Amino acid sequence: MRAAFEIAVPLIYFNGIVPSQYTPIAPIYLTHDDPIKERVEFQVAWPTAEIKPDFDFDEPARRYATRQAHYRLHQQRFRENVLRAYSRQCAVCRLREVPLLQAAHIIGDTESRGTATVANGIALCAIHHLAYDRNLLGIAPDGVVHIATRLLHEIDGPMLKVGLQGFHGSPIQIPRRPRDRPDPELLEIRFGRFRDAA
Ligand SMILES: [Zn+2]
């Protein structure tokens, strides 16, 4: 690490998400070496910038790249934690196909209460996530699924009938560990928006 710092070579940082799962961030450059505390600091480099050994890429680009890297890591960790809490199943339909599963925020991450914590997340398959985001599917504070009235009265193929209408009134599957369960207060806020949209 010290040698890499001295000659300013780019490195790949493997950030641990969960045990034995890593996200690579590259390139990074070491920017500070503290031999006494035995720690180094690094900076995420702007991937398209021409990197010079003296770190001469402009400050806004560097800040942007660092923020993006933080955000990506944050989101990946959120997804991983939420999916694990829900035993890798959609909380509504129990689908277990991981590539089709997503971690939905109860309160969006651009809002102050929209933290990337498991209690603000629900594992949903892509269709139920989108329906939740578009207020076509609501989850009440008691965990019961509500389908928008408009959709309940529509007639269409099996996706609507079985995949959406079929879950109206049924409870979501909640995580085993109490602290992983969705925060009823957040569900309440979000469910209010679902009702308003209807
Ligand atoms: Zn689903």
mmCIF file of C-alpha atoms and ligand atoms in Angstrom:
data_model
loop_
_atom_site.group_PDB
_atom_site.id
_atom_site.type_symbol
_atom_site.label_atom_id
_atom_site.label_comp_id
_atom_site.label_asym_id
_atom_site.label_seq_id
_atom_site.Cartn_x
_atom_site.Cartn_y
_atom_site.Cartn_z
ATOM 1 C CA MET A 1 0.000 0.000 0.000
ATOM 2 C CA ARG A 2 2.808 2.356 0.923
ATOM 3 C CA ALA A 3 4.596 1.695 -2.351
ATOM 4 C CA ALA A 4 1.359 2.254 -4.238
ATOM 5 C CA PHE A 5 0.974 5.590 -2.493
ATOM 6 C CA GLU A 6 4.509 6.680 -3.313
ATOM 7 C CA ILE A 7 4.347 5.913 -6.995
ATOM 8 C CA ALA A 8 0.636 6.772 -7.301
ATOM 9 C CA VAL A 9 -0.528 3.644 -9.061
ATOM 10 C CA PRO A 10 -4.259 3.089 -9.410
ATOM 11 C CA LEU A 11 -5.760 0.346 -7.265
ATOM 12 C CA ILE A 12 -8.987 -1.604 -7.116
ATOM 13 C CA TYR A 13 -10.759 -1.450 -3.790
ATOM 14 C CA PHE A 14 -12.966 -4.425 -2.920
ATOM 15 C CA ASN A 15 -15.596 -3.174 -0.574
ATOM 16 C CA GLY A 16 -17.222 -5.849 1.587
ATOM 17 C CA ILE A 17 -21.027 -5.849 1.291
ATOM 18 C CA VAL A 18 -21.732 -8.999 3.290
ATOM 19 C CA PRO A 19 -19.378 -11.850 4.214
ATOM 20 C CA SER A 20 -17.635 -13.090 1.064
ATOM 21 C CA GLN A 21 -19.378 -10.602 -1.246
ATOM 22 C CA TYR A 22 -17.522 -7.584 -2.520
ATOM 23 C CA THR A 23 -18.124 -4.661 -4.823
ATOM 24 C CA PRO A 24 -15.091 -3.429 -6.744
ATOM 25 C CA ILE A 25 -14.453 0.290 -6.925
ATOM 26 C CA ALA A 26 -11.856 1.360 -9.434
ATOM 27 C CA PRO A 27 -9.696 3.168 -9.998
ATOM 28 C CA ILE A 28 -8.836 4.507 -6.595
ATOM 29 C CA TYR A 29 -5.698 6.376 -5.588
ATOM 30 C CA LEU A 30 -4.193 6.546 -2.160
ATOM 31 C CA THR A 31 -4.095 10.145 -1.050
ATOM 32 C CA HIS A 32 -2.795 9.923 2.479
ATOM 33 C CA ASP A 33 -0.550 7.561 4.357
ATOM 34 C CA ASP A 34 -0.452 7.526 8.140
ATOM 35 C CA PRO A 35 2.181 4.986 9.214
ATOM 36 C CA ILE A 36 1.560 5.642 12.918
ATOM 37 C CA LYS A 37 -2.148 4.885 12.871
ATOM 38 C CA GLU A 38 -1.510 2.311 10.157
ATOM 39 C CA ARG A 39 -4.168 3.702 7.891
ATOM 40 C CA VAL A 40 -4.377 5.124 4.425
ATOM 41 C CA GLU A 41 -6.990 7.290 2.792
ATOM 42 C CA PHE A 42 -8.071 6.940 -0.766
ATOM 43 C CA GLN A 43 -9.896 8.869 -3.381
ATOM 44 C CA VAL A 44 -12.166 7.499 -6.048
ATOM 45 C CA ALA A 45 -10.962 8.699 -9.422
ATOM 46 C CA TRP A 46 -13.214 9.972 -12.130
ATOM 47 C CA PRO A 47 -13.222 7.065 -14.571
ATOM 48 C CA THR A 48 -13.059 9.125 -17.742
ATOM 49 C CA ALA A 49 -10.545 11.682 -16.563
ATOM 50 C CA GLU A 50 -6.976 11.394 -17.604
ATOM 51 C CA ILE A 51 -5.346 10.444 -14.354
ATOM 52 C CA LYS A 52 -2.046 12.032 -13.588
ATOM 53 C CA PRO A 53 0.218 10.977 -10.755
ATOM 54 C CA ASP A 54 -0.272 14.292 -8.975
ATOM 55 C CA PHE A 55 -4.053 13.736 -8.734
ATOM 56 C CA ASP A 56 -4.616 16.578 -11.100
ATOM 57 C CA PHE A 57 -8.224 15.899 -11.981
ATOM 58 C CA ASP A 58 -10.672 18.559 -11.179
ATOM 59 C CA GLU A 59 -12.334 18.766 -7.805
ATOM 60 C CA PRO A 60 -16.039 18.699 -8.799
ATOM 61 C CA ALA A 61 -15.476 15.585 -10.919
ATOM 62 C CA ARG A 62 -13.701 13.912 -8.058
ATOM 63 C CA ARG A 63 -16.424 14.815 -5.601
ATOM 64 C CA TYR A 64 -19.055 13.543 -8.022
ATOM 65 C CA ALA A 65 -17.266 10.226 -8.524
ATOM 66 C CA THR A 66 -16.870 9.771 -4.783
ATOM 67 C CA ARG A 67 -20.543 10.543 -4.165
ATOM 68 C CA GLN A 68 -21.614 8.132 -6.913
ATOM 69 C CA ALA A 69 -19.444 5.374 -5.478
ATOM 70 C CA HIS A 70 -20.884 5.959 -2.004
ATOM 71 C CA TYR A 71 -24.414 5.913 -3.357
ATOM 72 C CA ARG A 72 -23.863 2.700 -5.330
ATOM 73 C CA LEU A 73 -22.378 0.931 -2.335
ATOM 74 C CA HIS A 74 -25.167 2.142 -0.135
ATOM 75 C CA GLN A 75 -27.835 0.868 -2.512
ATOM 76 C CA GLN A 76 -26.148 -2.493 -2.991
ATOM 77 C CA ARG A 77 -25.841 -2.987 0.712
ATOM 78 C CA PHE A 78 -29.480 -1.982 1.201
ATOM 79 C CA ARG A 79 -30.628 -4.471 -1.454
ATOM 80 C CA GLU A 80 -28.542 -7.256 0.013
ATOM 81 C CA ASN A 81 -29.724 -6.661 3.588
ATOM 82 C CA VAL A 82 -33.384 -6.376 2.625
ATOM 83 C CA LEU A 83 -33.340 -9.476 0.426
ATOM 84 C CA ARG A 84 -31.642 -11.474 3.134
ATOM 85 C CA ALA A 85 -34.156 -10.329 5.771
ATOM 86 C CA TYR A 86 -36.995 -11.540 3.534
ATOM 87 C CA SER A 87 -35.300 -14.887 2.788
ATOM 88 C CA ARG A 88 -34.941 -13.837 -0.864
ATOM 89 C CA GLN A 89 -38.644 -13.859 -1.620
ATOM 90 C CA CYS A 90 -41.117 -11.247 -2.775
ATOM 91 C CA ALA A 91 -43.066 -10.230 0.346
ATOM 92 C CA VAL A 92 -46.287 -10.199 -1.684
ATOM 93 C CA CYS A 93 -46.162 -13.199 -4.031
ATOM 94 C CA ARG A 94 -43.259 -15.237 -2.515
ATOM 95 C CA LEU A 95 -41.406 -15.328 -5.833
ATOM 96 C CA ARG A 96 -37.887 -16.626 -5.173
ATOM 97 C CA GLU A 97 -36.228 -15.688 -8.458
ATOM 98 C CA VAL A 98 -33.440 -13.448 -7.140
ATOM 99 C CA PRO A 99 -32.685 -11.657 -10.450
ATOM 100 C CA LEU A 100 -36.317 -10.473 -10.400
ATOM 101 C CA LEU A 101 -36.223 -9.311 -6.782
ATOM 102 C CA GLN A 102 -35.640 -5.768 -5.656
ATOM 103 C CA ALA A 103 -35.438 -3.865 -2.397
ATOM 104 C CA ALA A 104 -38.250 -1.328 -2.350
ATOM 105 C CA HIS A 105 -37.991 1.739 -0.149
ATOM 106 C CA ILE A 106 -41.104 2.386 1.928
ATOM 107 C CA ILE A 107 -40.170 6.070 2.104
ATOM 108 C CA GLY A 108 -38.071 7.161 -0.885
ATOM 109 C CA ASP A 109 -34.352 7.681 -0.328
ATOM 110 C CA THR A 110 -34.554 11.334 -1.394
ATOM 111 C CA GLU A 111 -36.706 12.102 1.655
ATOM 112 C CA SER A 112 -35.347 12.713 5.135
ATOM 113 C CA ARG A 113 -37.037 9.621 6.621
ATOM 114 C CA GLY A 114 -36.091 7.500 3.644
ATOM 115 C CA THR A 115 -33.077 5.853 5.219
ATOM 116 C CA ALA A 116 -31.459 2.798 3.673
ATOM 117 C CA THR A 117 -32.338 0.604 6.644
ATOM 118 C CA VAL A 118 -34.066 -2.766 6.484
ATOM 119 C CA ALA A 119 -37.014 -1.351 8.476
ATOM 120 C CA ASN A 120 -37.572 1.084 5.588
ATOM 121 C CA GLY A 121 -37.378 -1.674 2.984
ATOM 122 C CA ILE A 122 -39.485 -4.494 1.611
ATOM 123 C CA ALA A 123 -38.287 -7.221 -0.756
ATOM 124 C CA LEU A 124 -40.554 -7.193 -3.791
ATOM 125 C CA CYS A 125 -40.447 -8.712 -7.255
ATOM 126 C CA ALA A 126 -40.115 -6.247 -10.110
ATOM 127 C CA ILE A 127 -43.847 -6.101 -10.904
ATOM 128 C CA HIS A 128 -44.937 -5.649 -7.291
ATOM 129 C CA HIS A 129 -42.198 -3.092 -6.723
ATOM 130 C CA LEU A 130 -43.371 -1.032 -9.668
ATOM 131 C CA ALA A 131 -47.008 -1.387 -8.611
ATOM 132 C CA TYR A 132 -46.007 -0.235 -5.109
ATOM 133 C CA ASP A 133 -44.069 2.741 -6.456
ATOM 134 C CA ARG A 134 -46.974 3.753 -8.705
ATOM 135 C CA ASN A 135 -49.525 3.452 -5.880
ATOM 136 C CA LEU A 136 -51.351 0.628 -7.611
ATOM 137 C CA LEU A 137 -50.511 -1.632 -4.702
ATOM 138 C CA GLY A 138 -50.502 -0.428 -1.111
ATOM 139 C CA ILE A 139 -49.281 -2.093 2.064
ATOM 140 C CA ALA A 140 -51.202 -1.071 5.178
ATOM 141 C CA PRO A 141 -49.414 -0.677 8.544
ATOM 142 C CA ASP A 142 -50.783 -4.106 9.556
ATOM 143 C CA GLY A 143 -49.046 -5.639 6.526
ATOM 144 C CA VAL A 144 -52.179 -6.262 4.472
ATOM 145 C CA VAL A 145 -51.962 -5.754 0.711
ATOM 146 C CA HIS A 146 -54.428 -3.398 -0.927
ATOM 147 C CA ILE A 147 -54.877 -3.183 -4.668
ATOM 148 C CA ALA A 148 -56.056 0.143 -6.109
ATOM 149 C CA THR A 149 -59.831 0.183 -6.612
ATOM 150 C CA ARG A 150 -59.405 1.060 -10.274
ATOM 151 C CA LEU A 151 -57.408 -2.132 -10.862
ATOM 152 C CA LEU A 152 -59.839 -4.250 -8.880
ATOM 153 C CA HIS A 153 -62.567 -3.406 -11.346
ATOM 154 C CA GLU A 154 -60.547 -3.996 -14.487
ATOM 155 C CA ILE A 155 -60.723 -7.180 -16.487
ATOM 156 C CA ASP A 156 -57.526 -8.457 -18.068
ATOM 157 C CA GLY A 157 -55.301 -11.514 -18.293
ATOM 158 C CA PRO A 158 -53.741 -13.646 -15.539
ATOM 159 C CA MET A 159 -51.146 -11.071 -14.499
ATOM 160 C CA LEU A 160 -53.875 -8.709 -13.365
ATOM 161 C CA LYS A 161 -56.233 -11.380 -12.058
ATOM 162 C CA VAL A 162 -53.750 -13.609 -10.255
ATOM 163 C CA GLY A 163 -50.689 -11.391 -9.928
ATOM 164 C CA LEU A 164 -52.405 -8.262 -8.604
ATOM 165 C CA GLN A 165 -56.119 -8.624 -7.799
ATOM 166 C CA GLY A 166 -55.418 -12.046 -6.277
ATOM 167 C CA PHE A 167 -53.324 -10.522 -3.484
ATOM 168 C CA HIS A 168 -55.882 -7.933 -2.390
ATOM 169 C CA GLY A 169 -56.490 -8.470 1.330
ATOM 170 C CA SER A 170 -53.660 -10.925 1.906
ATOM 171 C CA PRO A 171 -50.837 -10.248 4.357
ATOM 172 C CA ILE A 172 -47.264 -9.730 3.232
ATOM 173 C CA GLN A 173 -44.608 -12.102 4.431
ATOM 174 C CA ILE A 174 -42.568 -10.313 7.090
ATOM 175 C CA PRO A 175 -38.982 -11.049 8.205
ATOM 176 C CA ARG A 176 -38.463 -13.423 11.087
ATOM 177 C CA ARG A 177 -36.295 -11.024 13.064
ATOM 178 C CA PRO A 178 -38.437 -8.299 14.668
ATOM 179 C CA ARG A 179 -35.882 -5.551 13.985
ATOM 180 C CA ASP A 180 -35.948 -6.326 10.259
ATOM 181 C CA ARG A 181 -39.705 -5.897 10.007
ATOM 182 C CA PRO A 182 -41.110 -2.879 8.211
ATOM 183 C CA ASP A 183 -41.583 0.118 10.486
ATOM 184 C CA PRO A 184 -45.397 0.516 10.909
ATOM 185 C CA GLU A 185 -44.992 4.286 11.165
ATOM 186 C CA LEU A 186 -43.293 4.427 7.770
ATOM 187 C CA LEU A 187 -45.877 2.046 6.303
ATOM 188 C CA GLU A 188 -48.595 4.350 7.615
ATOM 189 C CA ILE A 189 -47.080 7.421 5.913
ATOM 190 C CA ARG A 190 -46.679 5.543 2.673
ATOM 191 C CA PHE A 191 -50.121 3.949 2.841
ATOM 192 C CA GLY A 192 -51.617 7.419 3.237
ATOM 193 C CA ARG A 193 -50.133 8.339 -0.130
ATOM 194 C CA PHE A 194 -51.593 5.196 -1.687
ATOM 195 C CA ARG A 195 -55.032 6.138 -0.354
ATOM 196 C CA ASP A 196 -54.642 9.737 -1.563
ATOM 197 C CA ALA A 197 -53.678 8.540 -5.028
ATOM 198 C CA ALA A 198 -56.766 6.336 -5.136
HETATM 199 ZN ZN ZN B 1 -44.129 -10.326 -6.219
#
